[in-house]
Structures are given as structure tokens and as C-alpha cells.
Coordinates of C-alpha atoms in Angstrom, one line a residue:
M170 CA -86.9 17.5 -82.6
A171 CA -84.4 19.7 -81.4
S172 CA -85.6 19.5 -78.0
H173 CA -85.5 15.8 -78.0
D174 CA -82.0 15.9 -79.3
Q175 CA -81.1 18.5 -76.7
S176 CA -82.6 16.5 -74.0
Y177 CA -80.7 13.4 -75.2
K178 CA -77.4 15.4 -75.3
A179 CA -78.1 16.9 -71.9
G180 CA -78.8 13.5 -70.4
E181 CA -75.7 12.1 -72.0
T182 CA -73.6 15.0 -70.7
M183 CA -75.2 14.6 -67.3
G184 CA -74.3 10.9 -67.3
R185 CA -70.7 11.6 -68.3
T186 CA -70.5 14.3 -65.6
E187 CA -71.9 11.9 -63.0
E188 CA -69.5 9.2 -64.1
K189 CA -66.6 11.6 -64.0
S190 CA -67.7 12.8 -60.5
N191 CA -67.9 9.2 -59.3
Q192 CA -64.4 8.5 -60.7
M193 CA -63.1 11.6 -59.0
M194 CA -64.8 10.8 -55.8
G195 CA -63.3 7.3 -56.0
N196 CA -59.8 8.7 -56.7
I197 CA -60.2 11.2 -53.8
G198 CA -61.3 8.3 -51.5
E199 CA -58.4 6.2 -52.6
K200 CA -56.0 9.1 -52.1
T201 CA -57.5 9.9 -48.7
Q202 CA -57.2 6.3 -47.7
A203 CA -53.6 6.2 -48.9
A204 CA -52.8 9.5 -47.0
K205 CA -54.5 8.0 -43.9
D206 CA -52.4 4.8 -44.3
K207 CA -49.2 6.9 -44.8
V208 CA -49.9 9.0 -41.7
Q209 CA -50.5 5.8 -39.7
Q210 CA -47.3 4.3 -41.0
T211 CA -45.4 7.5 -40.2
A212 CA -46.9 7.6 -36.7
Q213 CA -46.1 3.9 -36.2
A214 CA -42.5 4.4 -37.4
A215 CA -42.2 7.5 -35.2
A216 CA -43.5 5.5 -32.2
E217 CA -41.1 2.7 -32.9
K218 CA -38.2 5.1 -33.4
T219 CA -39.1 6.9 -30.1
G220 CA -39.2 3.5 -28.3
Q221 CA -35.8 2.5 -29.8
T222 CA -34.3 5.9 -28.8
A223 CA -35.7 5.6 -25.3
Q224 CA -34.4 2.0 -25.1
A225 CA -31.0 3.1 -26.4
A226 CA -30.9 6.0 -23.9
K227 CA -31.9 3.7 -21.1
E228 CA -29.1 1.2 -22.1
K229 CA -26.6 4.1 -22.4
T230 CA -27.6 5.4 -19.0
Q231 CA -27.2 1.9 -17.5
Q232 CA -23.8 1.5 -19.2
T233 CA -22.7 4.9 -17.9
A234 CA -23.9 4.1 -14.4
Q235 CA -22.2 0.7 -14.5
A236 CA -18.9 2.3 -15.7
A237 CA -19.1 4.9 -13.0
K238 CA -19.8 2.2 -10.4
E239 CA -16.8 0.2 -11.6
K240 CA -14.6 3.3 -11.7
T241 CA -15.7 4.1 -8.2
G242 CA -14.9 0.6 -7.1
Q243 CA -11.5 0.7 -8.7
T244 CA -10.7 4.1 -7.2
A245 CA -11.8 2.8 -3.8
Q246 CA -9.6 -0.2 -4.2
A247 CA -6.7 1.9 -5.2
T248 CA -7.3 4.2 -2.2
R249 CA -7.4 1.2 0.1
E250 CA -4.2 -0.2 -1.4
K251 CA -2.5 3.2 -1.1
A252 CA -3.6 3.5 2.5
Q253 CA -2.3 0.0 3.3
D254 CA 1.0 0.8 1.6
T255 CA 1.3 4.0 3.6
T256 CA 0.4 2.2 6.8
D257 CA 3.0 -0.6 6.0
Q258 CA 5.6 2.0 5.3
A259 CA 4.9 3.9 8.5
R260 CA 5.0 0.7 10.5
D261 CA 8.3 -0.3 8.8
K262 CA 9.8 3.1 9.4
G263 CA 8.6 3.1 13.0
S264 CA 10.2 -0.4 13.5
E265 CA 13.4 0.9 12.0
W266 CA 13.4 3.9 14.3
G267 CA 12.6 1.7 17.2
Q268 CA 15.5 -0.7 16.3
S269 CA 17.9 2.2 15.9
T270 CA 16.8 3.6 19.2
K271 CA 17.3 0.2 20.9
E272 CA 20.7 -0.1 19.4
T273 CA 21.7 3.4 20.4
A274 CA 20.5 2.7 23.9
Q275 CA 22.4 -0.6 24.1
S276 CA 25.5 1.2 22.8
G277 CA 25.0 3.9 25.4
K278 CA 24.5 1.3 28.1
D279 CA 27.7 -0.6 27.0
N280 CA 29.7 2.6 26.9
S281 CA 28.3 3.7 30.3
A282 CA 29.2 0.3 31.8
G283 CA 32.8 0.6 30.5
F284 CA 33.0 4.2 31.7
L285 CA 31.7 3.3 35.1
Q286 CA 34.1 0.3 35.3
Q287 CA 37.1 2.5 34.4
T288 CA 36.0 5.2 36.9
G289 CA 35.6 2.5 39.6
E290 CA 39.1 1.2 38.9
K291 CA 40.5 4.7 39.1
V292 CA 38.7 5.4 42.3
K293 CA 39.9 2.1 43.7
G294 CA 43.4 2.9 42.7
M295 CA 43.2 6.4 44.2
A296 CA 41.8 4.9 47.4
Q297 CA 44.6 2.4 47.6
G298 CA 47.1 5.2 47.0
A299 CA 45.5 7.3 49.8
T300 CA 45.5 4.2 52.1
E301 CA 49.2 3.7 51.4
A302 CA 49.9 7.4 52.0
V303 CA 48.1 7.3 55.3
K304 CA 49.9 4.1 56.3
N305 CA 53.2 5.7 55.4
T306 CA 52.4 8.8 57.3
L307 CA 51.5 6.8 60.3
G308 CA 54.6 4.6 59.9
M309 CA 52.6 1.5 59.1
G310 CA 53.4 1.3 55.4
Q311 CA 56.0 -0.8 53.6
E312 CA 58.9 1.1 52.4
D313 CA 60.9 -1.4 50.5
E314 CA 60.9 -5.1 50.2
D315 CA 64.2 -5.2 52.2
K316 CA 62.8 -3.2 55.1
T317 CA 60.1 -4.3 57.4
N318 CA 57.9 -2.3 59.7
F319 CA 59.2 -4.0 62.7
P320 CA 62.2 -2.6 64.5
T321 CA 65.2 -4.9 64.4
N322 CA 68.1 -5.0 66.8
R323 CA 71.2 -4.4 64.8
R324 CA 74.1 -3.6 66.8

């Protein structure tokens, strides 16, 4: 009977072992599925994070490009305004110089006219003096208001 008892115990042990193996296989399958799910979730999260990072980088690049564009526009506008100011200042300075030159020329013209008039009067006076001297030398000039150039008979 020992063999029947041994066979029974062996079958019982075999059944328990099979049951434990099935339980372990089930646990391993569950753990494998859980690990697979965890890897998929991690991969999905990494893909989403990569997409978000790429989108953030794209937006940052666009913002930086927009800021650079605006800064360039501002700099260009400031340069245009500075050039206009410089042009206006140069035009005003040129106008001032032109006006000053015009006034100086007018003053020179006025001075020249007065000088020429004075010189003309002096020359005229000298010519009259020379004429009187020649007349006197020739006996044709007036000597005094009492005397005349005509001989008179006084006897």
C-alpha cells in the first residue's frame, strides 16, 4: 500500500507544483504586461515631452526672431531719424552761412558804394581845383568877388 500512498502523494505534489507553476506563470504574465504598459506609458510621455520641448523651442525661436525683427526695425527707424536730423542741421547751417555771406556781401557792397562816392567827390573836387588853377594861370579865373576878369577903364 505504500506504493499507492506514494503515488497519491506524488500526484498531489505534482498537482500542487503545477498549480504553483500556473500561479507563477500568471504572475509573470501580469508583471510582463505591467512592464510593457509602463514602457509604453514612458515612451508616450517621452514623445509628448519631446513634442512639447520642440514646440517650446519653435515658439522661442519665433519670439527671438520677432524681437530681432522689431529691434532691427527700431534701429533702422532711429538711423533714419538721425540721418534726417543731421540733414536738417546741415541744411540749416548752410542756410545760416548763406545768409551770413549774403549780409557780408551786402555790407561790402554798401561800403564800396560809399567809398566810391567819397572818392568820386574827392576827384571831382580835385578836378575843380585843377580847373581853377589852370584858369588862374591863364588869367581867366575869378580872383575876388570885387574884381572881374574884364579890364576896366579907371583913370
